[in-house]
Amino acid sequence: MEKFQTITSSCVPLNIENVDTDQIIPARFLKATSREGFGDNLFRDWRYDNENKPKPNFVLNNPAYSGKILVAAKNFGCGSSREHAVWAIYDYGFRAVVSSFFADIFKNNSLNCGLLPVQVSDAFLAKIFKQVDADAKTLLKIDLENQKITIVATGESEPFEVNSYKKECLLKGYDDVDYLLSLKDKIEAYEKAH
Amino acid sequence: MSAKTLFDKVWERHVVHQIEGGPAVLYIDQHLIHEVTSPVAFKGLDRRGIKVRRPDRTLATPDHNIPTMGQELPIKEELSRMQVQQLSENCKKHNITLFGLGHKYNGVVHIIGPELGITKPGMTIVCGDSHTATHGAFGSIAFGIGTSEIEMVLASQCLFQAKPKSMRINVNGKLGKGVTSKDIILYIIAKLTAGGGTGYFVEFAGDTIRSLSMEARMTICNMAIEMGARGGIIAPDETTFEYIKGREFAPKGEEWDKALAYWKTLPTDEGAKFDIEYSFDAADIEPMITYGTNPGMGLKISQNVPSDEPNKQALEYMGLKAGDSMIGKPIDYVFIGSCTNGRIEDFRAFASVVKGKKKADNVTVWIVPGSKQVERQIEAEGLKAIFEAAGMQLRQPGCSACLAMNEDKVPAGKYSVATTNRNFEGRQGPGSRTFLASPLTAAACAITGKITDVRTII
Ligand code: SF4
């Protein structure tokens, strides 16, 4: 896994509530045998019409917005537990998702895959949307070490929660597999004893 | 020493490391893999340049998307063929035992573990499939995992797990005529709802459970996940030991004695505390059927469709009205098979009703054994002849119409009585409508062409 460093980036605002994983990556794309390439089908049915032409109204198709941060309205990632949803977001180029509430499984899957879910208050989320509305190039700074998110232009900031074990993994670029591999001696000892 | 539950004993034995304030690192005794959820995990190993840590504790079988006719031929559907092929390549590369298509031990992953003597008491067993809970019937901790977790187990033979809460469900008393273990579990899920077990690991206990065969116990643990539980578990006893003894991969000789001594220490101690406990009376259970779009929406077959508001969307999808009688409702398909009811006892039960009768003209019947071994047994015991005389065809083993990833799909709008575990919208094919029931009930419906109380024809 890549190390998670402090991100200062513009963002893509997706002001829709209850975005479910079926929308993030529709079921018909799950038969793939690789984790890569899902970004092409991220939000497939919102992004493209039946003839595979980009829908101009969808935010990912609006050239004004770009960046490594996706900002979404509350209850992001609900529905099916498919990990493919996280792979699609990551593969597209996002490294953090900001919302005022995340579905449980989506949050775990994200942390397992190096995508940081940043949960902020409703009020702070509203501020971000407002600022991005006024200026599409608004920068957000996400500092994992200090667990703080800042709207760079106004200096307003808010702390966010993250499980201390997962934080450590993200900062070191460790994923669970790396961590488990680092326990090699313990695992060997266990195998000997049983 | 304080009194412990069966679950606690197995759990504690498998903790390799406890992260402070976090999850435990659990050692996994047996990892089962199949073609759909494993390819990306193997890619992950390649990317890291590492091998499977314990190929000897990993076992593979293709089952989810394989055809159930013409398995001798190349798989027609390209993506399915690729996934099956990739499984073979990955197994070869990593020295993993594979019971490939056509192999005498091939079958649905949760059927073959027990029938080969691989599933035993006191183990930790995982698989990238939620119905891994099936193996809990032997007194093991068994549960489904995601793709990142498959990669963790392949790489380290370990997994992070937060300890779930404990629940015990007691069923006592004698079962009535025509009532099976499938009815017990559908009854329990209907009582507790599809989310009633969320956050718990459930021990099933009581004299009714004790009286069941291993195959019947597996049906119960299989569906623990359908009430949201992480898994189900049943204490091992003489029935368990008897079932395992002599199977292909079961311990032999001295090994057996040693294993048996350990297994006998496992049952929950007198006085052990559960976070929550329920008790049900077996006499209150009837043949059950579901009417809605989650497994918690079940009722006694003699009851009418309930009227409450929250069911509106489900009833619309199913084309049912509140107050409708379930009995007499015409159906189009009957499917017997899956890891819930695809074992030999299930086909024996089905055949006991079908024997000497014909299937109804309006019904298509799919008979899909859970494994090659079950298929051979069906033939050897003369059940195949009974099915054929009834105008029903025996297909080849696989998951088949349980999740409809292969060609076996129930068409939109059609009704299916299935012995499987999920009646979600579209589960048996886009637009399909599923009634979950026992093999006995499924057989009765196949004969009459409509929903039928099996007690009226046996
Ligand atoms: S039979 Fe159905 S539930 Fe069982 S493993 Fe196959 S798809 Fe899953």
CSV table of N, CA, C and O in Angstrom, one decimal, chain B residues 130-232:
chain,number,residue,atom,x,y,z
B,130,SER,N,-20.3,-16.0,2.1
B,130,SER,CA,-20.9,-15.8,3.5
B,130,SER,C,-21.5,-17.1,4.1
B,130,SER,O,-21.6,-17.2,5.3
B,131,HIS,N,-21.8,-18.1,3.3
B,131,HIS,CA,-22.4,-19.3,3.8
B,131,HIS,C,-21.3,-20.3,4.4
B,131,HIS,O,-21.7,-21.5,4.7
B,132,THR,N,-20.1,-19.8,4.6
B,132,THR,CA,-19.1,-20.6,5.3
B,132,THR,C,-19.6,-21.0,6.7
B,132,THR,O,-19.1,-21.9,7.3
B,133,ALA,N,-20.5,-20.2,7.2
B,133,ALA,CA,-21.2,-20.5,8.5
B,133,ALA,C,-21.6,-22.0,8.6
B,133,ALA,O,-21.7,-22.6,9.7
B,134,THR,N,-21.8,-22.7,7.4
B,134,THR,CA,-22.2,-24.1,7.4
B,134,THR,C,-21.4,-25.0,8.3
B,134,THR,O,-21.9,-25.8,9.0
B,135,HIS,N,-20.1,-24.7,8.2
B,135,HIS,CA,-19.1,-25.6,8.9
B,135,HIS,C,-19.2,-25.5,10.4
B,135,HIS,O,-18.6,-26.3,11.1
B,136,GLY,N,-19.9,-24.5,10.9
B,136,GLY,CA,-20.1,-24.3,12.4
B,136,GLY,C,-20.8,-25.5,13.0
B,136,GLY,O,-20.8,-25.7,14.2
B,137,ALA,N,-21.5,-26.3,12.1
B,137,ALA,CA,-22.3,-27.4,12.6
B,137,ALA,C,-21.4,-28.5,13.3
B,137,ALA,O,-21.9,-29.3,14.1
B,138,PHE,N,-20.1,-28.4,13.0
B,138,PHE,CA,-19.1,-29.3,13.6
B,138,PHE,C,-18.5,-28.8,14.9
B,138,PHE,O,-17.6,-29.4,15.5
B,139,GLY,N,-18.9,-27.6,15.3
B,139,GLY,CA,-18.3,-27.0,16.5
B,139,GLY,C,-17.0,-26.3,16.1
B,139,GLY,O,-16.0,-26.2,16.9
B,140,SER,N,-17.0,-25.6,14.9
B,140,SER,CA,-15.9,-24.8,14.5
B,140,SER,C,-16.4,-23.4,14.4
B,140,SER,O,-17.5,-23.1,14.2
B,141,ILE,N,-15.4,-22.4,14.4
B,141,ILE,CA,-15.7,-21.1,14.1
B,141,ILE,C,-15.5,-20.9,12.6
B,141,ILE,O,-14.3,-21.0,12.1
B,142,ALA,N,-16.6,-20.7,11.9
B,142,ALA,CA,-16.5,-20.6,10.4
B,142,ALA,C,-17.3,-19.4,9.9
B,142,ALA,O,-18.4,-19.2,10.4
B,143,PHE,N,-16.7,-18.6,9.1
B,143,PHE,CA,-17.4,-17.4,8.6
B,143,PHE,C,-16.8,-16.9,7.2
B,143,PHE,O,-15.7,-17.3,6.8
B,144,GLY,N,-17.6,-16.1,6.6
B,144,GLY,CA,-17.3,-15.6,5.2
B,144,GLY,C,-16.4,-14.4,5.3
B,144,GLY,O,-16.5,-13.6,6.3
B,145,ILE,N,-15.5,-14.2,4.3
B,145,ILE,CA,-14.6,-13.0,4.4
B,145,ILE,C,-14.6,-12.3,3.0
B,145,ILE,O,-15.0,-12.9,2.0
B,146,GLY,N,-14.1,-11.1,3.0
B,146,GLY,CA,-14.0,-10.3,1.7
B,146,GLY,C,-12.6,-10.6,1.0
B,146,GLY,O,-11.8,-11.3,1.5
B,147,THR,N,-12.5,-10.0,-0.1
B,147,THR,CA,-11.3,-10.3,-1.0
B,147,THR,C,-10.0,-9.8,-0.3
B,147,THR,O,-9.0,-10.6,-0.4
B,148,SER,N,-10.0,-8.7,0.3
B,148,SER,CA,-8.7,-8.2,1.0
B,148,SER,C,-8.4,-9.2,2.1
B,148,SER,O,-7.2,-9.5,2.3
B,149,GLU,N,-9.4,-9.8,2.7
B,149,GLU,CA,-9.2,-10.7,3.8
B,149,GLU,C,-8.7,-12.1,3.2
B,149,GLU,O,-7.8,-12.7,3.9
B,150,ILE,N,-9.1,-12.4,2.1
B,150,ILE,CA,-8.6,-13.7,1.4
B,150,ILE,C,-7.1,-13.5,1.2
B,150,ILE,O,-6.4,-14.4,1.5
B,151,GLU,N,-6.8,-12.3,0.8
B,151,GLU,CA,-5.3,-12.1,0.5
B,151,GLU,C,-4.5,-12.2,1.8
B,151,GLU,O,-3.5,-12.8,1.9
B,152,MET,N,-5.1,-11.7,2.9
B,152,MET,CA,-4.4,-11.8,4.2
B,152,MET,C,-4.2,-13.2,4.6
B,152,MET,O,-3.1,-13.6,5.1
B,153,VAL,N,-5.2,-14.0,4.4
B,153,VAL,CA,-5.1,-15.4,4.9
B,153,VAL,C,-4.2,-16.2,3.9
B,153,VAL,O,-3.3,-17.0,4.4
B,154,LEU,N,-4.2,-15.9,2.7
B,154,LEU,CA,-3.3,-16.6,1.8
B,154,LEU,C,-1.8,-16.2,2.2
B,154,LEU,O,-1.0,-17.1,2.2
B,155,ALA,N,-1.6,-14.9,2.5
B,155,ALA,CA,-0.3,-14.5,2.8
B,155,ALA,C,0.2,-14.9,4.2
B,155,ALA,O,1.4,-15.2,4.3
B,156,SER,N,-0.6,-14.9,5.2
B,156,SER,CA,-0.2,-15.1,6.5
B,156,SER,C,-0.9,-16.2,7.3
B,156,SER,O,-0.5,-16.5,8.4
B,157,GLN,N,-1.9,-16.8,6.7
B,157,GLN,CA,-2.7,-17.8,7.4
B,157,GLN,C,-3.4,-17.2,8.6
B,157,GLN,O,-3.9,-17.9,9.5
B,158,CYS,N,-3.5,-15.9,8.7
B,158,CYS,CA,-4.1,-15.2,9.8
B,158,CYS,C,-5.1,-14.1,9.3
B,158,CYS,O,-5.1,-13.7,8.2
B,159,LEU,N,-5.9,-13.6,10.2
B,159,LEU,CA,-6.9,-12.7,9.9
B,159,LEU,C,-7.2,-11.8,11.1
B,159,LEU,O,-7.1,-12.3,12.3
B,160,PHE,N,-7.6,-10.6,10.9
B,160,PHE,CA,-8.0,-9.7,12.0
B,160,PHE,C,-9.5,-10.0,12.3
B,160,PHE,O,-10.3,-10.0,11.3
B,161,GLN,N,-9.8,-10.1,13.5
B,161,GLN,CA,-11.2,-10.3,13.9
B,161,GLN,C,-11.5,-9.6,15.2
B,161,GLN,O,-10.8,-9.8,16.2
B,162,ALA,N,-12.6,-8.8,15.2
B,162,ALA,CA,-13.1,-8.3,16.5
B,162,ALA,C,-14.0,-9.4,17.1
B,162,ALA,O,-14.7,-10.0,16.3
B,163,LYS,N,-13.9,-9.6,18.4
B,163,LYS,CA,-14.7,-10.7,18.9
B,163,LYS,C,-16.2,-10.3,18.9
B,163,LYS,O,-16.6,-9.3,19.4
B,164,PRO,N,-17.0,-11.2,18.3
B,164,PRO,CA,-18.5,-10.9,18.3
B,164,PRO,C,-19.1,-11.2,19.6
B,164,PRO,O,-18.5,-11.8,20.5
B,165,LYS,N,-20.3,-10.7,19.8
B,165,LYS,CA,-21.1,-11.0,21.0
B,165,LYS,C,-21.7,-12.4,20.9
B,165,LYS,O,-21.7,-13.0,19.8
B,166,SER,N,-22.1,-12.9,22.0
B,166,SER,CA,-22.6,-14.3,22.0
B,166,SER,C,-24.1,-14.5,22.2
B,166,SER,O,-24.7,-13.7,23.0
B,167,MET,N,-24.7,-15.4,21.4
B,167,MET,CA,-26.1,-15.6,21.5
B,167,MET,C,-26.3,-17.1,21.6
B,167,MET,O,-25.5,-17.9,20.9
B,168,ARG,N,-27.2,-17.6,22.4
B,168,ARG,CA,-27.6,-19.0,22.3
B,168,ARG,C,-29.0,-19.1,22.0
B,168,ARG,O,-29.9,-18.5,22.6
B,169,ILE,N,-29.4,-20.0,21.1
B,169,ILE,CA,-30.7,-20.3,20.7
B,169,ILE,C,-31.0,-21.8,21.1
B,169,ILE,O,-30.4,-22.7,20.5
B,170,ASN,N,-31.9,-22.0,22.0
B,170,ASN,CA,-32.3,-23.4,22.4
B,170,ASN,C,-33.6,-23.8,21.7
B,170,ASN,O,-34.5,-23.0,21.7
B,171,VAL,N,-33.6,-25.0,21.1
B,171,VAL,CA,-34.8,-25.5,20.6
B,171,VAL,C,-35.0,-26.9,21.3
B,171,VAL,O,-34.2,-27.8,21.2
B,172,ASN,N,-36.2,-27.0,21.9
B,172,ASN,CA,-36.4,-28.3,22.7
B,172,ASN,C,-37.8,-28.8,22.2
B,172,ASN,O,-38.7,-28.1,21.8
B,173,GLY,N,-37.9,-30.1,22.3
B,173,GLY,CA,-39.2,-30.8,22.0
B,173,GLY,C,-39.1,-31.6,20.8
B,173,GLY,O,-38.1,-31.6,20.1
B,174,LYS,N,-40.2,-32.2,20.4
B,174,LYS,CA,-40.3,-33.1,19.3
B,174,LYS,C,-40.8,-32.4,18.1
B,174,LYS,O,-41.8,-31.7,18.1
B,175,LEU,N,-40.2,-32.7,16.9
B,175,LEU,CA,-40.6,-32.1,15.7
B,175,LEU,C,-41.9,-32.8,15.1
B,175,LEU,O,-41.9,-34.0,15.2
B,176,GLY,N,-42.8,-32.1,14.6
B,176,GLY,CA,-44.0,-32.7,14.0
B,176,GLY,C,-43.7,-33.4,12.7
B,176,GLY,O,-42.6,-33.2,12.1
B,177,LYS,N,-44.6,-34.1,12.1
B,177,LYS,CA,-44.5,-34.8,10.9
B,177,LYS,C,-44.3,-33.7,9.7
B,177,LYS,O,-44.9,-32.7,9.7
B,178,GLY,N,-43.3,-34.1,8.8
B,178,GLY,CA,-43.1,-33.2,7.7
B,178,GLY,C,-42.3,-31.9,8.1
B,178,GLY,O,-42.1,-31.1,7.2
B,179,VAL,N,-41.8,-31.8,9.3
B,179,VAL,CA,-41.0,-30.7,9.7
B,179,VAL,C,-39.5,-31.0,9.8
B,179,VAL,O,-39.2,-32.0,10.4
B,180,THR,N,-38.7,-30.2,9.1
B,180,THR,CA,-37.3,-30.5,9.0
B,180,THR,C,-36.4,-29.4,9.6
B,180,THR,O,-36.9,-28.4,10.0
B,181,SER,N,-35.1,-29.6,9.5
B,181,SER,CA,-34.2,-28.6,10.1
B,181,SER,C,-34.3,-27.3,9.3
B,181,SER,O,-34.1,-26.2,9.8
B,182,LYS,N,-34.6,-27.4,8.0
B,182,LYS,CA,-34.8,-26.1,7.2
B,182,LYS,C,-36.0,-25.3,7.8
B,182,LYS,O,-35.9,-24.1,7.9
B,183,ASP,N,-37.0,-26.0,8.2
B,183,ASP,CA,-38.2,-25.3,8.8
B,183,ASP,C,-37.8,-24.7,10.2
B,183,ASP,O,-38.2,-23.6,10.5
B,184,ILE,N,-36.9,-25.4,10.9
B,184,ILE,CA,-36.5,-24.8,12.2
B,184,ILE,C,-35.8,-23.5,12.0
B,184,ILE,O,-36.1,-22.5,12.6
B,185,ILE,N,-34.8,-23.5,11.0
B,185,ILE,CA,-34.1,-22.3,10.8
B,185,ILE,C,-34.9,-21.2,10.2
B,185,ILE,O,-34.8,-20.0,10.6
B,186,LEU,N,-35.8,-21.5,9.3
B,186,LEU,CA,-36.7,-20.5,8.7
B,186,LEU,C,-37.6,-19.9,9.8
B,186,LEU,O,-37.9,-18.7,9.8
B,187,TYR,N,-38.0,-20.8,10.7
B,187,TYR,CA,-38.9,-20.3,11.8
B,187,TYR,C,-38.1,-19.4,12.7
B,187,TYR,O,-38.6,-18.3,13.1
B,188,ILE,N,-36.9,-19.7,13.1
B,188,ILE,CA,-36.0,-18.9,13.9
B,188,ILE,C,-35.8,-17.5,13.3
B,188,ILE,O,-35.9,-16.5,13.9
B,189,ILE,N,-35.4,-17.5,12.0
B,189,ILE,CA,-35.2,-16.3,11.3
B,189,ILE,C,-36.4,-15.4,11.2
B,189,ILE,O,-36.4,-14.2,11.4
B,190,ALA,N,-37.6,-16.0,11.0
B,190,ALA,CA,-38.8,-15.3,11.0
B,190,ALA,C,-39.1,-14.7,12.3
B,190,ALA,O,-39.6,-13.5,12.4
B,191,LYS,N,-38.8,-15.4,13.4
B,191,LYS,CA,-39.0,-14.8,14.8
B,191,LYS,C,-38.0,-13.7,15.1
B,191,LYS,O,-38.4,-12.7,15.6
B,192,LEU,N,-36.7,-13.8,14.7
B,192,LEU,CA,-35.7,-12.8,15.1
B,192,LEU,C,-35.5,-11.8,14.0
B,192,LEU,O,-34.8,-10.8,14.3
B,193,THR,N,-36.0,-12.0,12.8
B,193,THR,CA,-35.9,-11.1,11.7
B,193,THR,C,-34.5,-11.2,11.0
B,193,THR,O,-33.5,-11.7,11.6
B,194,ALA,N,-34.4,-10.7,9.8
B,194,ALA,CA,-33.2,-10.8,9.0
B,194,ALA,C,-32.0,-10.1,9.6
B,194,ALA,O,-30.9,-10.3,9.2
B,195,GLY,N,-32.3,-9.2,10.6
B,195,GLY,CA,-31.2,-8.4,11.2
B,195,GLY,C,-31.0,-8.8,12.6
B,195,GLY,O,-30.1,-8.2,13.3
B,196,GLY,N,-31.8,-9.7,13.1
B,196,GLY,CA,-31.8,-10.0,14.6
B,196,GLY,C,-30.6,-10.5,15.2
B,196,GLY,O,-30.4,-10.5,16.4
B,197,GLY,N,-29.7,-11.1,14.3
B,197,GLY,CA,-28.5,-11.7,14.9
B,197,GLY,C,-27.2,-10.8,14.6
B,197,GLY,O,-26.1,-11.2,14.9
B,198,THR,N,-27.4,-9.6,14.1
B,198,THR,CA,-26.3,-8.8,13.7
B,198,THR,C,-25.3,-8.5,14.9
B,198,THR,O,-25.8,-8.1,16.0
B,199,GLY,N,-24.1,-8.8,14.7
B,199,GLY,CA,-23.1,-8.6,15.8
B,199,GLY,C,-22.8,-9.8,16.7
B,199,GLY,O,-22.0,-9.8,17.5
B,200,TYR,N,-23.6,-10.9,16.4
B,200,TYR,CA,-23.5,-12.0,17.3
B,200,TYR,C,-22.9,-13.3,16.6
B,200,TYR,O,-23.0,-13.4,15.3
B,201,PHE,N,-22.4,-14.2,17.4
B,201,PHE,CA,-22.1,-15.5,16.9
B,201,PHE,C,-23.1,-16.4,17.7
B,201,PHE,O,-23.2,-16.3,18.9
B,202,VAL,N,-23.8,-17.3,17.0
B,202,VAL,CA,-24.9,-18.0,17.6
B,202,VAL,C,-24.6,-19.4,17.8
B,202,VAL,O,-24.3,-20.2,16.9
B,203,GLU,N,-24.8,-19.9,19.1
B,203,GLU,CA,-24.7,-21.3,19.4
B,203,GLU,C,-26.2,-21.8,19.3
B,203,GLU,O,-27.0,-21.3,20.0
B,204,PHE,N,-26.4,-22.9,18.5
B,204,PHE,CA,-27.7,-23.6,18.5
B,204,PHE,C,-27.6,-24.8,19.5
B,204,PHE,O,-26.7,-25.6,19.4
B,205,ALA,N,-28.6,-24.9,20.4
B,205,ALA,CA,-28.5,-25.9,21.4
B,205,ALA,C,-29.9,-26.4,21.7
B,205,ALA,O,-30.9,-26.0,21.1
B,206,GLY,N,-30.0,-27.4,22.6
B,206,GLY,CA,-31.3,-27.9,23.0
B,206,GLY,C,-31.5,-29.3,22.4
B,206,GLY,O,-30.8,-29.7,21.5
B,207,ASP,N,-32.5,-30.1,23.0
B,207,ASP,CA,-32.5,-31.5,22.6
B,207,ASP,C,-33.0,-31.7,21.2
B,207,ASP,O,-32.7,-32.7,20.6
B,208,THR,N,-33.8,-30.8,20.6
B,208,THR,CA,-34.2,-30.9,19.2
B,208,THR,C,-32.9,-30.9,18.3
B,208,THR,O,-32.8,-31.7,17.4
B,209,ILE,N,-32.1,-29.9,18.6
B,209,ILE,CA,-30.9,-29.7,17.8
B,209,ILE,C,-30.0,-31.0,17.9
B,209,ILE,O,-29.5,-31.5,16.9
B,210,ARG,N,-29.9,-31.4,19.2
B,210,ARG,CA,-29.1,-32.7,19.5
B,210,ARG,C,-29.6,-33.9,18.7
B,210,ARG,O,-28.8,-34.7,18.3
B,211,SER,N,-30.9,-33.9,18.4
B,211,SER,CA,-31.4,-35.1,17.8
B,211,SER,C,-31.2,-35.1,16.3
B,211,SER,O,-31.5,-36.1,15.6
B,212,LEU,N,-30.7,-34.0,15.7
B,212,LEU,CA,-30.6,-33.9,14.3
B,212,LEU,C,-29.3,-34.6,13.8
B,212,LEU,O,-28.3,-34.6,14.5
B,213,SER,N,-29.4,-35.0,12.5
B,213,SER,CA,-28.2,-35.6,11.9
B,213,SER,C,-27.2,-34.4,11.6
B,213,SER,O,-27.6,-33.3,11.7
B,214,MET,N,-26.0,-34.7,11.2
B,214,MET,CA,-25.0,-33.7,10.9
B,214,MET,C,-25.5,-32.9,9.7
B,214,MET,O,-25.3,-31.7,9.6
B,215,GLU,N,-26.1,-33.6,8.7
B,215,GLU,CA,-26.5,-32.8,7.5
B,215,GLU,C,-27.6,-31.8,7.8
B,215,GLU,O,-27.6,-30.7,7.3
B,216,ALA,N,-28.5,-32.2,8.7
B,216,ALA,CA,-29.6,-31.3,9.1
B,216,ALA,C,-29.0,-30.2,9.9
B,216,ALA,O,-29.4,-29.0,9.8
B,217,ARG,N,-28.0,-30.4,10.8
B,217,ARG,CA,-27.3,-29.4,11.5
B,217,ARG,C,-26.7,-28.4,10.6
B,217,ARG,O,-26.6,-27.2,10.9
B,218,MET,N,-26.1,-28.9,9.5
B,218,MET,CA,-25.4,-28.0,8.6
B,218,MET,C,-26.4,-27.0,8.0
B,218,MET,O,-26.1,-25.8,7.8
B,219,THR,N,-27.6,-27.4,7.7
B,219,THR,CA,-28.6,-26.6,7.1
B,219,THR,C,-28.9,-25.4,8.1
B,219,THR,O,-29.1,-24.3,7.6
B,220,ILE,N,-28.9,-25.7,9.4
B,220,ILE,CA,-29.2,-24.7,10.3
B,220,ILE,C,-28.1,-23.6,10.4
B,220,ILE,O,-28.3,-22.4,10.3
B,221,CYS,N,-26.8,-24.1,10.6
B,221,CYS,CA,-25.7,-23.2,10.7
B,221,CYS,C,-25.5,-22.4,9.4
B,221,CYS,O,-25.2,-21.2,9.4
B,222,ASN,N,-25.8,-23.0,8.3
B,222,ASN,CA,-25.7,-22.4,6.9
B,222,ASN,C,-26.5,-21.1,6.9
B,222,ASN,O,-26.0,-20.1,6.4
B,223,MET,N,-27.7,-21.1,7.5
B,223,MET,CA,-28.5,-19.9,7.4
B,223,MET,C,-28.4,-19.0,8.6
B,223,MET,O,-29.2,-18.0,8.6
B,224,ALA,N,-27.5,-19.2,9.5
B,224,ALA,CA,-27.3,-18.3,10.6
B,224,ALA,C,-27.0,-16.9,10.1
B,224,ALA,O,-27.5,-15.9,10.6
B,225,ILE,N,-26.3,-16.9,9.0
B,225,ILE,CA,-25.9,-15.6,8.4
B,225,ILE,C,-27.1,-14.8,7.9
B,225,ILE,O,-27.1,-13.6,7.8
B,226,GLU,N,-28.2,-15.5,7.6
B,226,GLU,CA,-29.4,-14.9,7.1
B,226,GLU,C,-30.2,-14.1,8.2
B,226,GLU,O,-31.2,-13.4,7.9
B,227,MET,N,-29.8,-14.2,9.5
B,227,MET,CA,-30.4,-13.3,10.5
B,227,MET,C,-29.3,-12.3,10.9
B,227,MET,O,-29.4,-11.7,11.9
B,228,GLY,N,-28.3,-12.2,10.0
B,228,GLY,CA,-27.3,-11.2,10.3
B,228,GLY,C,-26.1,-11.6,11.1
B,228,GLY,O,-25.2,-10.9,11.3
B,229,ALA,N,-26.2,-12.8,11.7
B,229,ALA,CA,-25.2,-13.3,12.6
B,229,ALA,C,-23.9,-13.5,11.8
B,229,ALA,O,-23.9,-13.8,10.6
B,230,ARG,N,-22.7,-13.4,12.5
B,230,ARG,CA,-21.4,-13.7,11.9
B,230,ARG,C,-21.3,-15.1,11.6
B,230,ARG,O,-20.7,-15.5,10.6
B,231,GLY,N,-21.9,-16.0,12.4
B,231,GLY,CA,-21.9,-17.4,12.1
B,231,GLY,C,-22.7,-18.2,13.1
B,231,GLY,O,-23.3,-17.6,14.1
B,232,GLY,N,-22.9,-19.5,12.9
B,232,GLY,CA,-23.6,-20.4,13.8
B,232,GLY,C,-22.6,-21.5,14.3
B,232,GLY,O,-21.6,-21.8,13.6
